[in-house]
Amino acid sequence: MFDRFTSIFGTGSDVPELIIGLGLEDWYKDLDENQRQKLRQHSTFFGTGGETNLLEVGRRETSQTAQEYLKGVGSTAANEGDYDFAEMVLLTALEREDGSATSTHFTYNELIDVYYKQRDSREDAIEKCVECCEKDIQIADEFVREFGEVPRIPAFKRLAIIYEKQERYEEALDVCDKALEIGTTDGTKGGFEGRKERIQRKMN
């Protein structure tokens, strides 16, 4: 009876029940008060029942892994323009060992966007973006096997564009070749084949 009561209403600890259930208690305790407030703010989502804050529900049980929860928080923070907090949370998500290749892929997607959106305001943004693209591409085969089909994988297009702008044409072509090998598309009419042709013309 007591276990059911604490599951529903919490234990009175200053650490939210969900955080305990996800094994993020130590991480949470290392956050400062401002970061904890942001975590609560960005833990809100809108469902069929209206607005819900995951940290105020008072339950430890969840179908989410810690990585999935943190990815969601980071995505919400990024959408609201809080890039520093989003980066911190998303990097923490990648450190978790409970994530699948699919969850890890979508976490990289969020980080890639976070860095690229800061390309004109942050000195190391492109460098960090490239790093995340490369790491996402490294797990692309595993992600596709797990996902069950070949979706668009934004890291390929983003990295090819960056390399092309940096006149690193050979590396851009390698990215296109890897994308073609996997079978993903860049969403353009010519696809990665057309992108390759444009890059090759610049090399001549």
Short mmCIF file of C-alpha atoms in Angstrom, two decimals:
data_model
loop_
_atom_site.label_atom_id
_atom_site.label_comp_id
_atom_site.label_asym_id
_atom_site.label_seq_id
_atom_site.Cartn_x
_atom_site.Cartn_y
_atom_site.Cartn_z
CA MET A 1 0.00 0.00 0.00
CA PHE A 2 2.80 2.41 0.91
CA ASP A 3 4.62 1.64 -2.34
CA ARG A 4 1.49 2.45 -4.31
CA PHE A 5 1.00 5.67 -2.36
CA THR A 6 4.56 6.87 -2.96
CA SER A 7 4.35 5.87 -6.64
CA ILE A 8 1.36 8.15 -7.11
CA PHE A 9 2.11 11.03 -4.79
CA GLY A 10 5.90 11.00 -4.42
CA THR A 11 8.14 10.54 -1.42
CA GLY A 12 8.60 14.12 -0.33
CA SER A 13 12.14 14.16 -1.74
CA ASP A 14 13.22 17.24 -3.68
CA VAL A 15 14.13 14.92 -6.56
CA PRO A 16 11.12 14.29 -8.84
CA GLU A 17 9.87 10.72 -8.86
CA LEU A 18 10.36 10.34 -12.60
CA ILE A 19 13.99 11.39 -12.30
CA ILE A 20 14.54 8.69 -9.67
CA GLY A 21 12.77 6.11 -11.80
CA LEU A 22 14.98 6.94 -14.78
CA GLY A 23 18.18 6.67 -12.76
CA LEU A 24 18.98 10.35 -13.19
CA GLU A 25 19.01 11.25 -9.50
CA ASP A 26 22.74 11.98 -9.24
CA TRP A 27 22.66 14.03 -12.43
CA TYR A 28 19.68 16.01 -11.17
CA LYS A 29 21.38 16.78 -7.85
CA ASP A 30 24.33 18.28 -9.74
CA LEU A 31 22.07 20.78 -11.52
CA ASP A 32 21.82 24.30 -10.14
CA GLU A 33 18.43 25.76 -9.27
CA ASN A 34 18.13 27.59 -12.59
CA GLN A 35 18.80 24.38 -14.51
CA ARG A 36 16.26 22.49 -12.41
CA GLN A 37 13.64 25.11 -13.19
CA LYS A 38 14.41 24.82 -16.89
CA LEU A 39 14.17 21.04 -16.67
CA ARG A 40 10.68 21.36 -15.22
CA GLN A 41 9.73 23.97 -17.80
CA HIS A 42 10.84 21.82 -20.72
CA SER A 43 9.31 18.62 -19.32
CA THR A 44 5.84 19.81 -20.29
CA PHE A 45 4.05 18.30 -23.26
CA PHE A 46 0.61 18.61 -24.82
CA GLY A 47 -1.44 15.46 -25.33
CA THR A 48 -5.06 14.51 -25.80
CA GLY A 49 -5.68 15.29 -22.15
CA GLY A 50 -4.14 18.74 -22.39
CA GLU A 51 -0.93 20.02 -20.84
CA THR A 52 1.07 17.62 -18.68
CA ASN A 53 4.32 18.18 -16.84
CA LEU A 54 6.16 14.88 -16.54
CA LEU A 55 7.96 15.93 -13.36
CA GLU A 56 4.76 16.87 -11.55
CA VAL A 57 2.87 13.64 -12.19
CA GLY A 58 4.52 11.97 -9.20
CA ARG A 59 5.22 8.61 -10.84
CA ARG A 60 8.45 6.72 -11.30
CA GLU A 61 7.04 4.29 -13.86
CA THR A 62 7.49 5.24 -17.50
CA SER A 63 7.89 3.50 -20.83
CA GLN A 64 10.63 5.98 -21.73
CA THR A 65 14.33 5.40 -21.26
CA ALA A 66 16.43 8.13 -19.69
CA GLN A 67 17.85 8.93 -23.12
CA GLU A 68 14.40 9.31 -24.66
CA TYR A 69 13.22 11.57 -21.84
CA LEU A 70 16.31 13.78 -22.06
CA LYS A 71 16.04 13.92 -25.85
CA GLY A 72 12.49 15.18 -25.50
CA VAL A 73 13.52 17.83 -22.99
CA GLY A 74 16.41 18.92 -25.19
CA SER A 75 14.17 19.13 -28.24
CA THR A 76 11.66 21.32 -26.39
CA ALA A 77 14.41 23.58 -25.10
CA ALA A 78 15.90 23.91 -28.59
CA ASN A 79 12.50 24.77 -30.08
CA GLU A 80 12.24 27.57 -27.54
CA GLY A 81 15.70 28.86 -28.45
CA ASP A 82 17.41 27.78 -25.22
CA TYR A 83 20.37 26.27 -27.04
CA ASP A 84 22.81 26.13 -24.13
CA PHE A 85 20.43 24.12 -21.96
CA ALA A 86 19.38 21.98 -24.92
CA GLU A 87 23.01 21.15 -25.67
CA MET A 88 23.73 20.19 -22.05
CA VAL A 89 20.70 17.91 -21.84
CA LEU A 90 21.23 16.29 -25.25
CA LEU A 91 24.89 15.57 -24.53
CA THR A 92 23.81 13.95 -21.28
CA ALA A 93 21.31 11.88 -23.24
CA LEU A 94 24.09 10.55 -25.47
CA GLU A 95 26.04 9.45 -22.40
CA ARG A 96 23.22 7.16 -21.33
CA GLU A 97 23.64 3.48 -22.15
CA ASP A 98 19.91 2.74 -22.16
CA GLY A 99 19.23 4.25 -25.57
CA SER A 100 18.60 2.34 -28.78
CA ALA A 101 20.25 3.18 -32.09
CA THR A 102 16.97 4.86 -33.07
CA SER A 103 16.87 7.01 -29.93
CA THR A 104 20.55 7.88 -30.31
CA HIS A 105 20.00 8.84 -33.96
CA PHE A 106 17.17 11.23 -33.12
CA THR A 107 19.25 12.71 -30.30
CA TYR A 108 22.03 13.43 -32.78
CA ASN A 109 19.43 14.99 -35.09
CA GLU A 110 18.49 17.45 -32.36
CA LEU A 111 22.12 18.33 -31.62
CA ILE A 112 22.90 18.81 -35.30
CA ASP A 113 20.08 21.35 -35.51
CA VAL A 114 21.15 23.05 -32.27
CA TYR A 115 24.67 23.60 -33.56
CA TYR A 116 23.76 24.52 -37.13
CA LYS A 117 21.28 27.16 -35.99
CA GLN A 118 24.14 28.82 -34.11
CA ARG A 119 26.55 28.76 -37.04
CA ASP A 120 26.61 32.57 -37.31
CA SER A 121 26.80 33.27 -33.58
CA ARG A 122 29.01 30.55 -32.12
CA GLU A 123 32.61 30.04 -33.17
CA ASP A 124 32.70 26.26 -32.79
CA ALA A 125 29.15 25.58 -33.98
CA ILE A 126 30.08 24.15 -37.40
CA GLU A 127 32.86 22.04 -35.91
CA LYS A 128 30.43 20.57 -33.36
CA CYS A 129 27.78 20.08 -36.05
CA VAL A 130 30.24 18.16 -38.24
CA GLU A 131 31.24 15.98 -35.29
CA CYS A 132 27.61 15.04 -34.59
CA CYS A 133 26.90 14.38 -38.27
CA GLU A 134 29.88 12.06 -38.50
CA LYS A 135 28.86 10.16 -35.37
CA ASP A 136 25.29 9.81 -36.57
CA ILE A 137 26.49 8.49 -39.92
CA GLN A 138 28.62 5.93 -38.08
CA ILE A 139 25.48 4.38 -36.56
CA ALA A 140 23.33 4.76 -39.69
CA ASP A 141 23.47 1.08 -40.66
CA GLU A 142 22.47 -0.01 -37.17
CA PHE A 143 19.70 2.60 -37.06
CA VAL A 144 18.25 1.47 -40.41
CA ARG A 145 18.29 -2.19 -39.32
CA GLU A 146 16.52 -1.30 -36.09
CA PHE A 147 14.08 1.13 -37.70
CA GLY A 148 13.07 -1.41 -40.32
CA GLU A 149 13.17 0.92 -43.33
CA VAL A 150 15.39 3.61 -44.82
CA PRO A 151 14.12 7.08 -43.88
CA ARG A 152 15.76 10.39 -44.62
CA ILE A 153 18.84 10.79 -42.44
CA PRO A 154 19.53 14.56 -42.24
CA ALA A 155 23.17 14.13 -41.15
CA PHE A 156 24.19 13.08 -44.67
CA LYS A 157 22.74 16.15 -46.37
CA ARG A 158 23.92 18.54 -43.68
CA LEU A 159 27.48 17.21 -43.72
CA ALA A 160 27.64 17.19 -47.53
CA ILE A 161 26.50 20.84 -47.58
CA ILE A 162 29.06 21.88 -44.97
CA TYR A 163 31.92 20.09 -46.74
CA GLU A 164 30.88 21.56 -50.07
CA LYS A 165 30.84 25.10 -48.63
CA GLN A 166 34.27 24.46 -47.14
CA GLU A 167 35.46 23.25 -50.57
CA ARG A 168 36.23 19.85 -49.10
CA TYR A 169 34.83 18.27 -52.21
CA GLU A 170 36.31 14.79 -51.89
CA GLU A 171 34.87 14.44 -48.41
CA ALA A 172 31.51 15.72 -49.63
CA LEU A 173 31.52 13.08 -52.36
CA ASP A 174 32.34 10.38 -49.80
CA VAL A 175 29.31 11.44 -47.76
CA CYS A 176 27.10 11.23 -50.87
CA ASP A 177 28.45 7.78 -51.67
CA LYS A 178 27.70 6.54 -48.15
CA ALA A 179 24.17 7.92 -48.39
CA LEU A 180 23.64 6.18 -51.72
CA GLU A 181 25.01 2.94 -50.31
CA ILE A 182 22.49 3.02 -47.47
CA GLY A 183 19.70 4.15 -49.79
CA THR A 184 18.64 7.34 -48.05
CA THR A 185 17.63 10.51 -49.88
CA ASP A 186 18.25 14.20 -49.29
CA GLY A 187 14.73 15.26 -50.23
CA THR A 188 15.77 17.00 -53.45
CA LYS A 189 14.71 16.09 -56.98
CA GLY A 190 18.13 14.86 -58.00
CA GLY A 191 18.94 13.21 -54.69
CA PHE A 192 22.50 12.43 -53.73
CA GLU A 193 23.34 11.48 -57.34
CA GLY A 194 22.48 15.00 -58.44
CA ARG A 195 24.41 16.44 -55.51
CA LYS A 196 27.44 14.43 -56.54
CA GLU A 197 27.23 15.75 -60.08
CA ARG A 198 27.08 19.36 -58.86
CA ILE A 199 30.09 18.84 -56.60
CA GLN A 200 32.07 17.14 -59.38
CA ARG A 201 31.42 20.10 -61.68
CA LYS A 202 32.93 22.40 -59.09
CA MET A 203 36.05 20.23 -58.99
CA ASN A 204 36.69 20.54 -62.75
#
